[in-house]
PDB file of C-alpha atoms in Angstrom:
ATOM      1  CA  MET A   1       0.000   0.000   0.000  1.00 52.00           C
ATOM      2  CA  GLY A   2       2.833   2.306   0.922  1.00 55.00           C
ATOM      3  CA  THR A   3       4.572   1.506  -2.364  1.00 60.00           C
ATOM      4  CA  VAL A   4       1.450   2.367  -4.399  1.00 56.00           C
ATOM      5  CA  ARG A   5       0.929   5.585  -2.454  1.00 61.00           C
ATOM      6  CA  GLY A   6       4.571   6.498  -2.937  1.00 60.00           C
ATOM      7  CA  TYR A   7       4.353   5.961  -6.665  1.00 57.00           C
ATOM      8  CA  LEU A   8       1.157   8.026  -6.960  1.00 56.00           C
ATOM      9  CA  SER A   9       2.881  10.909  -5.173  1.00 62.00           C
ATOM     10  CA  SER A  10       6.046  10.617  -7.245  1.00 72.00           C
ATOM     11  CA  TYR A  11       7.098  13.227  -9.759  1.00 71.00           C
ATOM     12  CA  PRO A  12       6.273  11.183 -12.941  1.00 75.00           C
ATOM     13  CA  ALA A  13       2.824  10.167 -11.623  1.00 80.00           C
ATOM     14  CA  ARG A  14       1.921  13.744 -10.699  1.00 80.00           C
ATOM     15  CA  ARG A  15       3.059  15.041 -14.092  1.00 79.00           C
ATOM     16  CA  ILE A  16       1.051  12.342 -15.922  1.00 83.00           C
ATOM     17  CA  GLY A  17      -2.054  13.231 -13.892  1.00 84.00           C
ATOM     18  CA  GLN A  18      -1.620  16.937 -14.614  1.00 85.00           C
ATOM     19  CA  SER A  19      -1.194  16.185 -18.324  1.00 84.00           C
ATOM     20  CA  LEU A  20      -4.416  14.122 -18.436  1.00 87.00           C
ATOM     21  CA  LEU A  21      -6.328  16.910 -16.671  1.00 89.00           C
ATOM     22  CA  THR A  22      -4.910  19.452 -19.116  1.00 87.00           C
ATOM     23  CA  LEU A  23      -5.968  17.271 -22.040  1.00 86.00           C
ATOM     24  CA  VAL A  24      -9.553  17.120 -20.725  1.00 87.00           C
ATOM     25  CA  LEU A  25      -9.675  20.912 -20.330  1.00 89.00           C
ATOM     26  CA  VAL A  26      -8.214  21.373 -23.813  1.00 86.00           C
ATOM     27  CA  SER A  27     -10.805  19.024 -25.329  1.00 85.00           C
ATOM     28  CA  ILE A  28     -13.602  21.062 -23.701  1.00 87.00           C
ATOM     29  CA  THR A  29     -12.099  24.314 -24.995  1.00 87.00           C
ATOM     30  CA  VAL A  30     -11.636  22.958 -28.516  1.00 83.00           C
ATOM     31  CA  PHE A  31     -15.144  21.534 -28.645  1.00 83.00           C
ATOM     32  CA  ALA A  32     -16.741  24.745 -27.361  1.00 84.00           C
ATOM     33  CA  GLY A  33     -14.558  26.877 -29.664  1.00 80.00           C
ATOM     34  CA  VAL A  34     -15.603  24.989 -32.777  1.00 77.00           C
ATOM     35  CA  ARG A  35     -19.279  25.216 -31.758  1.00 76.00           C
ATOM     36  CA  ALA A  36     -18.842  28.980 -31.245  1.00 77.00           C
ATOM     37  CA  MET A  37     -17.609  29.532 -34.793  1.00 72.00           C
ATOM     38  CA  PRO A  38     -20.010  31.660 -36.885  1.00 71.00           C
ATOM     39  CA  GLY A  39     -22.398  29.936 -39.271  1.00 69.00           C
ATOM     40  CA  ASP A  40     -24.593  26.846 -39.215  1.00 70.00           C
ATOM     41  CA  THR A  41     -22.603  23.615 -38.976  1.00 70.00           C
ATOM     42  CA  ALA A  42     -25.227  21.657 -40.906  1.00 73.00           C
ATOM     43  CA  GLN A  43     -25.367  24.366 -43.586  1.00 72.00           C
ATOM     44  CA  ALA A  44     -21.578  24.268 -43.953  1.00 69.00           C
ATOM     45  CA  MET A  45     -21.634  20.483 -44.374  1.00 68.00           C
ATOM     46  CA  ALA A  46     -24.555  20.425 -46.831  1.00 68.00           C
ATOM     47  CA  GLY A  47     -23.719  23.473 -48.933  1.00 67.00           C
ATOM     48  CA  GLU A  48     -25.487  26.742 -49.558  1.00 67.00           C
ATOM     49  CA  GLN A  49     -28.167  25.314 -51.883  1.00 69.00           C
ATOM     50  CA  SER A  50     -29.310  22.476 -49.618  1.00 72.00           C
ATOM     51  CA  SER A  51     -32.983  21.965 -48.722  1.00 77.00           C
ATOM     52  CA  PRO A  52     -34.427  22.140 -45.165  1.00 77.00           C
ATOM     53  CA  GLU A  53     -34.987  18.368 -45.281  1.00 79.00           C
ATOM     54  CA  VAL A  54     -31.306  17.749 -45.962  1.00 78.00           C
ATOM     55  CA  LEU A  55     -30.279  20.110 -43.154  1.00 76.00           C
ATOM     56  CA  ALA A  56     -32.647  18.369 -40.756  1.00 80.00           C
ATOM     57  CA  ALA A  57     -31.248  14.968 -41.739  1.00 80.00           C
ATOM     58  CA  ILE A  58     -27.668  16.154 -41.158  1.00 76.00           C
ATOM     59  CA  ARG A  59     -28.555  17.614 -37.761  1.00 77.00           C
ATOM     60  CA  GLU A  60     -30.181  14.329 -36.778  1.00 78.00           C
ATOM     61  CA  GLU A  61     -27.295  12.201 -38.088  1.00 74.00           C
ATOM     62  CA  TYR A  62     -24.572  14.192 -36.322  1.00 73.00           C
ATOM     63  CA  GLY A  63     -26.592  14.851 -33.148  1.00 74.00           C
ATOM     64  CA  LEU A  64     -26.601  18.607 -33.644  1.00 75.00           C
ATOM     65  CA  ASN A  65     -30.087  18.851 -32.118  1.00 77.00           C
ATOM     66  CA  ASP A  66     -28.772  17.643 -28.742  1.00 79.00           C
ATOM     67  CA  ASN A  67     -27.568  20.106 -26.130  1.00 81.00           C
ATOM     68  CA  ILE A  68     -23.841  20.856 -26.104  1.00 82.00           C
ATOM     69  CA  VAL A  69     -23.123  18.693 -23.029  1.00 85.00           C
ATOM     70  CA  VAL A  70     -24.607  15.616 -24.711  1.00 86.00           C
ATOM     71  CA  GLN A  71     -22.730  16.453 -27.934  1.00 84.00           C
ATOM     72  CA  TYR A  72     -19.451  16.746 -26.007  1.00 86.00           C
ATOM     73  CA  TRP A  73     -20.013  13.462 -24.201  1.00 86.00           C
ATOM     74  CA  ASN A  74     -20.791  11.680 -27.486  1.00 83.00           C
ATOM     75  CA  TYR A  75     -17.689  13.231 -29.086  1.00 83.00           C
ATOM     76  CA  VAL A  76     -15.410  12.101 -26.242  1.00 84.00           C
ATOM     77  CA  ARG A  77     -17.001   8.636 -26.206  1.00 83.00           C
ATOM     78  CA  HIS A  78     -16.225   8.180 -29.882  1.00 83.00           C
ATOM     79  CA  ALA A  79     -12.832   9.954 -29.734  1.00 82.00           C
ATOM     80  CA  VAL A  80     -11.393   7.539 -27.151  1.00 82.00           C
ATOM     81  CA  THR A  81     -12.090   4.740 -29.658  1.00 83.00           C
ATOM     82  CA  GLY A  82     -10.330   6.647 -32.457  1.00 80.00           C
ATOM     83  CA  ASP A  83     -13.504   7.940 -34.122  1.00 83.00           C
ATOM     84  CA  PHE A  84     -13.091  11.720 -34.608  1.00 83.00           C
ATOM     85  CA  GLY A  85     -15.933  11.950 -37.114  1.00 81.00           C
ATOM     86  CA  THR A  86     -16.021  12.260 -40.899  1.00 81.00           C
ATOM     87  CA  SER A  87     -14.609  15.067 -43.004  1.00 81.00           C
ATOM     88  CA  ALA A  88     -17.383  17.090 -44.672  1.00 74.00           C
ATOM     89  CA  ARG A  89     -14.989  17.983 -47.513  1.00 73.00           C
ATOM     90  CA  SER A  90     -13.533  14.599 -48.452  1.00 77.00           C
ATOM     91  CA  GLY A  91     -16.017  12.195 -46.847  1.00 78.00           C
ATOM     92  CA  LEU A  92     -13.098  10.300 -45.277  1.00 84.00           C
ATOM     93  CA  PRO A  93     -12.668   9.580 -41.559  1.00 87.00           C
ATOM     94  CA  VAL A  94     -10.850  12.451 -39.817  1.00 87.00           C
ATOM     95  CA  LEU A  95      -8.373  10.093 -38.150  1.00 87.00           C
ATOM     96  CA  ASP A  96      -7.379   8.533 -41.487  1.00 87.00           C
ATOM     97  CA  SER A  97      -6.755  11.972 -43.032  1.00 87.00           C
ATOM     98  CA  ILE A  98      -4.666  13.020 -40.015  1.00 87.00           C
ATOM     99  CA  LEU A  99      -2.620   9.816 -40.056  1.00 87.00           C
ATOM    100  CA  ASP A 100      -1.970  10.241 -43.794  1.00 87.00           C
ATOM    101  CA  ALA A 101      -0.678  13.804 -43.405  1.00 86.00           C
ATOM    102  CA  LEU A 102       1.045  13.507 -40.029  1.00 84.00           C
ATOM    103  CA  PRO A 103       4.124  11.455 -41.091  1.00 87.00           C
ATOM    104  CA  ILE A 104       5.096  14.168 -43.583  1.00 89.00           C
ATOM    105  CA  THR A 105       4.973  16.880 -40.939  1.00 86.00           C
ATOM    106  CA  LEU A 106       6.738  14.701 -38.372  1.00 85.00           C
ATOM    107  CA  GLU A 107       9.576  13.966 -40.797  1.00 89.00           C
ATOM    108  CA  LEU A 108       9.858  17.653 -41.616  1.00 89.00           C
ATOM    109  CA  ALA A 109       9.786  18.595 -37.918  1.00 87.00           C
ATOM    110  CA  ALA A 110      12.387  15.921 -37.074  1.00 88.00           C
ATOM    111  CA  LEU A 111      14.789  17.247 -39.721  1.00 90.00           C
ATOM    112  CA  ALA A 112      14.190  20.822 -38.560  1.00 90.00           C
ATOM    113  CA  LEU A 113      14.748  19.805 -34.930  1.00 88.00           C
ATOM    114  CA  LEU A 114      17.969  17.950 -35.807  1.00 90.00           C
ATOM    115  CA  LEU A 115      19.203  21.011 -37.658  1.00 89.00           C
ATOM    116  CA  ALA A 116      18.277  23.309 -34.763  1.00 88.00           C
ATOM    117  CA  VAL A 117      19.908  21.117 -32.096  1.00 88.00           C
ATOM    118  CA  VAL A 118      23.167  20.533 -33.979  1.00 90.00           C
ATOM    119  CA  LEU A 119      23.627  24.119 -35.158  1.00 89.00           C
ATOM    120  CA  GLY A 120      22.105  25.820 -32.110  1.00 88.00           C
ATOM    121  CA  ILE A 121      23.982  23.942 -29.398  1.00 88.00           C
ATOM    122  CA  GLY A 122      27.219  23.861 -31.412  1.00 88.00           C
ATOM    123  CA  ALA A 123      27.137  27.601 -32.131  1.00 89.00           C
ATOM    124  CA  GLY A 124      26.104  28.342 -28.524  1.00 88.00           C
ATOM    125  CA  ILE A 125      29.101  26.438 -27.141  1.00 88.00           C
ATOM    126  CA  VAL A 126      31.495  28.165 -29.545  1.00 88.00           C
ATOM    127  CA  ALA A 127      30.033  31.595 -28.720  1.00 88.00           C
ATOM    128  CA  ALA A 128      30.417  30.976 -24.966  1.00 87.00           C
ATOM    129  CA  VAL A 129      33.919  29.474 -25.094  1.00 86.00           C
ATOM    130  CA  ARG A 130      35.178  32.088 -27.587  1.00 85.00           C
ATOM    131  CA  ARG A 131      33.521  35.046 -25.846  1.00 84.00           C
ATOM    132  CA  GLY A 132      34.612  38.423 -27.205  1.00 82.00           C
ATOM    133  CA  LYS A 133      36.204  36.784 -30.254  1.00 84.00           C
ATOM    134  CA  PRO A 134      35.085  36.945 -33.919  1.00 85.00           C
ATOM    135  CA  GLU A 135      33.507  33.492 -33.543  1.00 84.00           C
ATOM    136  CA  GLU A 136      31.023  34.862 -30.978  1.00 83.00           C
ATOM    137  CA  TRP A 137      30.181  37.879 -33.151  1.00 87.00           C
ATOM    138  CA  LEU A 138      29.576  35.634 -36.150  1.00 87.00           C
ATOM    139  CA  ALA A 139      27.354  33.251 -34.135  1.00 84.00           C
ATOM    140  CA  ASN A 140      25.344  36.167 -32.696  1.00 83.00           C
ATOM    141  CA  ALA A 141      24.923  37.723 -36.154  1.00 84.00           C
ATOM    142  CA  VAL A 142      23.663  34.449 -37.659  1.00 83.00           C
ATOM    143  CA  ALA A 143      21.299  33.903 -34.690  1.00 81.00           C
ATOM    144  CA  LEU A 144      19.892  37.422 -35.042  1.00 80.00           C
ATOM    145  CA  LEU A 145      19.371  36.801 -38.750  1.00 80.00           C
ATOM    146  CA  GLY A 146      17.587  33.504 -38.050  1.00 77.00           C
ATOM    147  CA  MET A 147      15.183  35.144 -35.597  1.00 78.00           C
ATOM    148  CA  SER A 148      14.539  38.242 -37.727  1.00 79.00           C
ATOM    149  CA  VAL A 149      13.874  36.885 -41.225  1.00 81.00           C
ATOM    150  CA  PRO A 150      10.205  35.869 -41.789  1.00 81.00           C
ATOM    151  CA  THR A 151       9.670  32.209 -42.629  1.00 77.00           C
ATOM    152  CA  PHE A 152       7.957  32.767 -45.979  1.00 78.00           C
ATOM    153  CA  TRP A 153      10.650  35.255 -47.078  1.00 83.00           C
ATOM    154  CA  LEU A 154      13.504  32.911 -46.173  1.00 85.00           C
ATOM    155  CA  GLY A 155      11.702  30.102 -48.007  1.00 84.00           C
ATOM    156  CA  MET A 156      11.407  32.142 -51.201  1.00 85.00           C
ATOM    157  CA  LEU A 157      15.076  33.200 -51.012  1.00 87.00           C
ATOM    158  CA  LEU A 158      16.216  29.590 -50.611  1.00 87.00           C
ATOM    159  CA  VAL A 159      14.022  28.471 -53.527  1.00 87.00           C
ATOM    160  CA  LEU A 160      15.480  31.203 -55.747  1.00 88.00           C
ATOM    161  CA  ALA A 161      19.060  30.363 -54.712  1.00 89.00           C
ATOM    162  CA  PHE A 162      19.114  26.559 -54.425  1.00 88.00           C
ATOM    163  CA  ALA A 163      16.203  25.380 -56.581  1.00 86.00           C
ATOM    164  CA  ILE A 164      16.246  27.853 -59.499  1.00 87.00           C
ATOM    165  CA  ALA A 165      19.676  29.560 -59.745  1.00 87.00           C
ATOM    166  CA  MET A 166      21.519  26.423 -58.607  1.00 85.00           C
ATOM    167  CA  PRO A 167      19.048  23.502 -58.903  1.00 84.00           C
ATOM    168  CA  VAL A 168      20.539  21.414 -56.103  1.00 84.00           C
ATOM    169  CA  PHE A 169      17.299  20.902 -54.158  1.00 86.00           C
ATOM    170  CA  ALA A 170      13.642  20.655 -55.214  1.00 84.00           C
ATOM    171  CA  ALA A 171      11.365  23.677 -54.787  1.00 82.00           C
ATOM    172  CA  SER A 172       8.137  21.822 -53.993  1.00 82.00           C
ATOM    173  CA  GLY A 173       6.363  18.489 -53.678  1.00 83.00           C
ATOM    174  CA  PHE A 174       6.933  15.384 -51.574  1.00 85.00           C
ATOM    175  CA  VAL A 175       8.230  11.894 -52.305  1.00 87.00           C
ATOM    176  CA  PRO A 176       7.856   9.184 -49.612  1.00 86.00           C
ATOM    177  CA  PHE A 177      11.118   7.975 -48.074  1.00 85.00           C
ATOM    178  CA  GLY A 178      10.281   4.352 -48.877  1.00 84.00           C
ATOM    179  CA  GLN A 179       9.797   5.192 -52.543  1.00 86.00           C
ATOM    180  CA  ASP A 180      12.990   7.213 -53.122  1.00 87.00           C
ATOM    181  CA  PRO A 181      15.117   8.140 -50.044  1.00 88.00           C
ATOM    182  CA  VAL A 182      17.429  10.506 -51.938  1.00 88.00           C
ATOM    183  CA  GLU A 183      14.587  12.434 -53.560  1.00 88.00           C
ATOM    184  CA  ASN A 184      12.753  12.490 -50.217  1.00 88.00           C
ATOM    185  CA  ILE A 185      15.686  14.229 -48.482  1.00 89.00           C
ATOM    186  CA  ARG A 186      16.266  16.467 -51.507  1.00 88.00           C
ATOM    187  CA  ARG A 187      12.708  17.796 -51.251  1.00 89.00           C
ATOM    188  CA  LEU A 188      12.764  18.283 -47.469  1.00 89.00           C
ATOM    189  CA  VAL A 189      16.142  19.997 -46.983  1.00 90.00           C
ATOM    190  CA  LEU A 190      14.981  23.506 -47.853  1.00 90.00           C
ATOM    191  CA  PRO A 191      11.722  23.297 -45.825  1.00 90.00           C
ATOM    192  CA  ALA A 192      13.692  21.913 -42.852  1.00 91.00           C
ATOM    193  CA  ILE A 193      16.159  24.818 -43.033  1.00 90.00           C
ATOM    194  CA  VAL A 194      13.293  27.309 -43.146  1.00 88.00           C
ATOM    195  CA  LEU A 195      11.422  25.651 -40.285  1.00 87.00           C
ATOM    196  CA  GLY A 196      14.497  25.041 -38.109  1.00 87.00           C
ATOM    197  CA  SER A 197      16.342  28.344 -38.578  1.00 86.00           C
ATOM    198  CA  GLY A 198      14.315  30.247 -35.988  1.00 85.00           C
ATOM    199  CA  LEU A 199      14.565  27.432 -33.435  1.00 85.00           C
ATOM    200  CA  ALA A 200      18.327  27.092 -34.032  1.00 87.00           C
ATOM    201  CA  ALA A 201      18.742  30.792 -33.285  1.00 87.00           C
ATOM    202  CA  VAL A 202      16.771  30.517 -30.037  1.00 86.00           C
ATOM    203  CA  VAL A 203      18.683  27.384 -28.962  1.00 87.00           C
ATOM    204  CA  MET A 204      21.999  29.092 -29.752  1.00 87.00           C
ATOM    205  CA  ARG A 205      21.174  32.130 -27.598  1.00 86.00           C
ATOM    206  CA  GLN A 206      19.946  30.008 -24.679  1.00 86.00           C
ATOM    207  CA  THR A 207      22.923  27.631 -24.878  1.00 87.00           C
ATOM    208  CA  ARG A 208      25.360  30.540 -24.926  1.00 88.00           C
ATOM    209  CA  ALA A 209      23.740  32.189 -21.886  1.00 87.00           C
ATOM    210  CA  ALA A 210      23.574  28.915 -19.917  1.00 86.00           C
ATOM    211  CA  MET A 211      27.155  28.001 -20.826  1.00 86.00           C
ATOM    212  CA  LEU A 212      28.484  31.427 -19.761  1.00 87.00           C
ATOM    213  CA  ASP A 213      26.748  31.014 -16.408  1.00 86.00           C
ATOM    214  CA  ALA A 214      28.118  27.482 -15.984  1.00 85.00           C
ATOM    215  CA  LEU A 215      31.675  28.390 -17.013  1.00 84.00           C
ATOM    216  CA  SER A 216      31.820  31.057 -14.280  1.00 84.00           C
ATOM    217  CA  SER A 217      30.549  28.730 -11.541  1.00 84.00           C
ATOM    218  CA  ASP A 218      32.605  27.244  -8.703  1.00 86.00           C
ATOM    219  CA  TYR A 219      32.363  23.615  -9.809  1.00 84.00           C
ATOM    220  CA  VAL A 220      33.874  24.467 -13.197  1.00 82.00           C
ATOM    221  CA  ARG A 221      36.722  26.360 -11.517  1.00 85.00           C
ATOM    222  CA  THR A 222      37.245  23.334  -9.280  1.00 86.00           C
ATOM    223  CA  ALA A 223      37.326  21.026 -12.302  1.00 83.00           C
ATOM    224  CA  ARG A 224      39.926  23.233 -13.960  1.00 83.00           C
ATOM    225  CA  ALA A 225      41.979  23.368 -10.748  1.00 84.00           C
ATOM    226  CA  LYS A 226      42.030  19.551 -10.713  1.00 83.00           C
ATOM    227  CA  GLY A 227      43.808  19.642 -14.066  1.00 81.00           C
ATOM    228  CA  LEU A 228      40.983  18.273 -16.209  1.00 82.00           C
ATOM    229  CA  SER A 229      41.227  18.941 -19.930  1.00 82.00           C
ATOM    230  CA  ALA A 230      39.224  21.776 -21.499  1.00 81.00           C
ATOM    231  CA  ARG A 231      37.119  19.271 -23.444  1.00 80.00           C
ATOM    232  CA  THR A 232      36.170  17.416 -20.242  1.00 83.00           C
ATOM    233  CA  VAL A 233      35.372  20.614 -18.350  1.00 82.00           C
ATOM    234  CA  ILE A 234      33.176  21.937 -21.172  1.00 82.00           C
ATOM    235  CA  GLY A 235      31.493  18.691 -22.215  1.00 79.00           C
ATOM    236  CA  ARG A 236      31.070  16.856 -18.908  1.00 78.00           C
ATOM    237  CA  HIS A 237      30.573  19.708 -16.437  1.00 78.00           C
ATOM    238  CA  ALA A 238      29.512  22.971 -18.120  1.00 81.00           C
ATOM    239  CA  LEU A 239      27.409  21.618 -21.010  1.00 81.00           C
ATOM    240  CA  ARG A 240      25.566  18.978 -18.996  1.00 79.00           C
ATOM    241  CA  ASN A 241      24.428  21.513 -16.410  1.00 77.00           C
ATOM    242  CA  SER A 242      23.378  23.875 -19.186  1.00 79.00           C
ATOM    243  CA  LEU A 243      21.145  21.296 -20.845  1.00 79.00           C
ATOM    244  CA  VAL A 244      18.220  21.828 -18.432  1.00 75.00           C
ATOM    245  CA  THR A 245      17.721  25.313 -19.849  1.00 75.00           C
ATOM    246  CA  VAL A 246      18.174  24.095 -23.419  1.00 77.00           C
ATOM    247  CA  ILE A 247      15.693  21.224 -22.944  1.00 76.00           C
ATOM    248  CA  THR A 248      13.145  23.691 -21.556  1.00 75.00           C
ATOM    249  CA  VAL A 249      13.472  25.851 -24.643  1.00 76.00           C
ATOM    250  CA  LEU A 250      13.242  22.854 -26.965  1.00 76.00           C
ATOM    251  CA  GLY A 251      10.085  21.625 -25.222  1.00 71.00           C
ATOM    252  CA  LEU A 252       8.401  24.996 -25.528  1.00 71.00           C
ATOM    253  CA  GLN A 253       9.499  25.464 -29.126  1.00 74.00           C
ATOM    254  CA  LEU A 254       8.517  21.992 -30.401  1.00 72.00           C
ATOM    255  CA  GLY A 255       4.907  23.068 -30.464  1.00 69.00           C
ATOM    256  CA  MET A 256       5.971  26.087 -32.500  1.00 72.00           C
ATOM    257  CA  LEU A 257       7.468  23.715 -35.070  1.00 76.00           C
ATOM    258  CA  ILE A 258       4.015  22.240 -35.735  1.00 72.00           C
ATOM    259  CA  SER A 259       2.402  25.661 -36.055  1.00 70.00           C
ATOM    260  CA  GLY A 260       5.344  26.914 -38.140  1.00 75.00           C
ATOM    261  CA  ALA A 261       4.882  23.951 -40.460  1.00 79.00           C
ATOM    262  CA  VAL A 262       1.562  25.461 -41.561  1.00 78.00           C
ATOM    263  CA  VAL A 263       3.356  28.305 -43.382  1.00 80.00           C
ATOM    264  CA  THR A 264       6.337  26.223 -44.493  1.00 85.00           C
ATOM    265  CA  GLU A 265       4.167  23.505 -46.040  1.00 85.00           C
ATOM    266  CA  GLN A 266       2.181  26.122 -47.922  1.00 81.00           C
ATOM    267  CA  VAL A 267       5.376  27.678 -49.363  1.00 83.00           C
ATOM    268  CA  PHE A 268       6.849  24.312 -50.436  1.00 86.00           C
ATOM    269  CA  VAL A 269       3.489  22.668 -51.342  1.00 84.00           C
ATOM    270  CA  LEU A 270       3.928  19.769 -48.915  1.00 86.00           C
ATOM    271  CA  PRO A 271       0.753  17.708 -48.249  1.00 86.00           C
ATOM    272  CA  GLY A 272       1.332  17.606 -44.508  1.00 84.00           C
ATOM    273  CA  PHE A 273      -0.532  18.407 -41.330  1.00 80.00           C
ATOM    274  CA  GLY A 274      -0.285  22.164 -41.799  1.00 79.00           C
ATOM    275  CA  LYS A 275      -1.813  22.119 -45.269  1.00 79.00           C
ATOM    276  CA  LEU A 276      -4.564  19.817 -43.990  1.00 84.00           C
ATOM    277  CA  THR A 277      -5.356  22.370 -41.278  1.00 82.00           C
ATOM    278  CA  ILE A 278      -5.446  25.326 -43.683  1.00 82.00           C
ATOM    279  CA  ASP A 279      -7.706  23.476 -46.138  1.00 82.00           C
ATOM    280  CA  ALA A 280     -10.067  22.459 -43.302  1.00 82.00           C
ATOM    281  CA  VAL A 281     -10.373  26.046 -42.042  1.00 79.00           C
ATOM    282  CA  PHE A 282     -10.999  27.539 -45.503  1.00 78.00           C
ATOM    283  CA  THR A 283     -13.654  24.922 -46.336  1.00 75.00           C
ATOM    284  CA  ARG A 284     -15.271  25.155 -42.871  1.00 73.00           C
ATOM    285  CA  ASP A 285     -14.716  21.445 -42.317  1.00 79.00           C
ATOM    286  CA  TYR A 286     -15.586  21.582 -38.617  1.00 78.00           C
ATOM    287  CA  ALA A 287     -14.964  17.908 -37.848  1.00 81.00           C
ATOM    288  CA  MET A 288     -11.490  18.135 -39.392  1.00 85.00           C
ATOM    289  CA  VAL A 289     -10.686  21.429 -37.631  1.00 84.00           C
ATOM    290  CA  GLN A 290     -11.751  19.927 -34.312  1.00 84.00           C
ATOM    291  CA  GLY A 291      -9.691  16.801 -34.947  1.00 85.00           C
ATOM    292  CA  VAL A 292      -6.467  18.529 -35.989  1.00 84.00           C
ATOM    293  CA  VAL A 293      -6.608  21.082 -33.167  1.00 83.00           C
ATOM    294  CA  LEU A 294      -7.243  18.373 -30.566  1.00 84.00           C
ATOM    295  CA  PHE A 295      -4.538  16.175 -32.075  1.00 83.00           C
ATOM    296  CA  THR A 296      -2.041  19.062 -32.057  1.00 81.00           C
ATOM    297  CA  SER A 297      -2.903  19.971 -28.466  1.00 82.00           C
ATOM    298  CA  ALA A 298      -2.466  16.361 -27.347  1.00 84.00           C
ATOM    299  CA  ALA A 299       0.913  16.210 -29.076  1.00 81.00           C
ATOM    300  CA  TYR A 300       1.979  19.456 -27.406  1.00 80.00           C
ATOM    301  CA  ILE A 301       0.932  18.148 -23.971  1.00 84.00           C
ATOM    302  CA  LEU A 302       2.790  14.862 -24.594  1.00 85.00           C
ATOM    303  CA  ILE A 303       5.949  16.711 -25.638  1.00 79.00           C
ATOM    304  CA  ASN A 304       5.890  18.836 -22.499  1.00 79.00           C
ATOM    305  CA  LEU A 305       5.317  15.729 -20.380  1.00 81.00           C
ATOM    306  CA  LEU A 306       8.337  14.026 -21.953  1.00 82.00           C
ATOM    307  CA  VAL A 307      10.423  17.165 -21.435  1.00 76.00           C
ATOM    308  CA  ASP A 308       9.447  17.322 -17.759  1.00 76.00           C
ATOM    309  CA  LEU A 309      10.306  13.642 -17.325  1.00 77.00           C
ATOM    310  CA  LEU A 310      13.614  14.292 -19.062  1.00 75.00           C
ATOM    311  CA  TYR A 311      14.356  16.958 -16.447  1.00 69.00           C
ATOM    312  CA  SER A 312      14.465  14.268 -13.785  1.00 68.00           C
ATOM    313  CA  VAL A 313      17.049  12.386 -15.826  1.00 70.00           C
ATOM    314  CA  VAL A 314      19.289  15.393 -16.460  1.00 65.00           C
ATOM    315  CA  ASP A 315      18.830  16.858 -12.974  1.00 65.00           C
ATOM    316  CA  PRO A 316      18.043  14.142 -10.338  1.00 63.00           C
ATOM    317  CA  ARG A 317      17.189  16.837  -7.747  1.00 63.00           C
ATOM    318  CA  ILE A 318      13.849  17.340  -9.550  1.00 58.00           C
ATOM    319  CA  ARG A 319      12.959  13.627  -9.259  1.00 57.00           C
ATOM    320  CA  LEU A 320      14.029  13.488  -5.626  1.00 52.00           C
ATOM    321  CA  GLY A 321      12.108  16.646  -4.801  1.00 55.00           C
ATOM    322  CA  GLY A 322       8.948  15.164  -6.324  1.00 50.00           C
ATOM    323  CA  SER A 323       9.134  12.010  -4.193  1.00 47.00           C
ATOM    324  CA  ARG A 324       9.064  13.869  -0.950  1.00 43.00           C
TER     325      ARG A 324
END
C-alpha cells in the first residue's frame, strides 16, 4: 500500500495526472470553440443550396439537435475509440486523413529539430567558449538573422538560390522515403532549413547564456583546478548543467514547429498536417478542424510531459524533490 501511495505521489505520476487533466480541459475548450464559430454547422456540411430536409437529416445524423453537453459526451465517447468523425470535404474519416498527413509533418519537424539542435547547441558552445572573439560575433549575427527573417521570405530566397539559380534541391512536392530516399531528403532539406532556422537561433542564444553562467561557476573552476582537460570541463561539467535550460526551450518550441509547419508547407506545397489544417479552415470542415486542433494539443501536452520527465534524468534533484 505504501509503495502504491509512494508511486502516486512521485514526480512522474503527478506530471502524468496533470497532463491528463490538461488534455480534458483542452478538449472542452476545442469543442466549445468549434461550436462557437459563426455559421450553421449543418449548412456548412450540406452546402449553400441544400434543402431544409437535408439540413434536418444532417442535424439528426450528427446529433446537432442535442444540447452541447450531450454532444461533447458523445464526441469524447467516440474519440477515445479513435472515431473523430467524418470530413465534410472529403467524406473520409478524420483520423485517417490526419494519419496520412502527419508522417510528412513529423519527418519535416524531425529534420528541422535535428538542424536546430546541432547548429544551435554547437554555435552556442562556440560563442560561450570564444567570448569576445570573432567566432562569438559571427554566431550572434547568424542567430539574429535567423530570428529576424520571416519564414515565408527565407523560403522564397532559398528556392530562388538553391532550386532555381543552382538547382541542387527541389522547390516543392513530396516523395515518400520508402519510394525514393534521396529524392525524399532532396525535397525536405529547404523546408527543414526554413522551419528550423528560428529554433536554431533561439537554442543558440539560450545555450550561450547557460554556458556562460556554468563556465563562471565554482564547480567548473574546481574542475579546472584539478587539471581536467578543457574538453572534459566543457562537455562533462559545463554543457551537462546547461542542458536543463536548453531542454526547456526545446520543449516549448517543439509546439511552435508544428504551427510553423503550416506556413512552411504552404510555401513548399507539402501535403502535410499544416496544409490539412489550412484546407479544413478555408472549407469550414468543422470535424477536421476539431480533430487537428485536438490532435495538435495532445501532441503538445505529450511533448511537455516528456520534457518534464527528461528533467528528472538530467537533474536528479527534480525527481528526488517530487518524491518527498
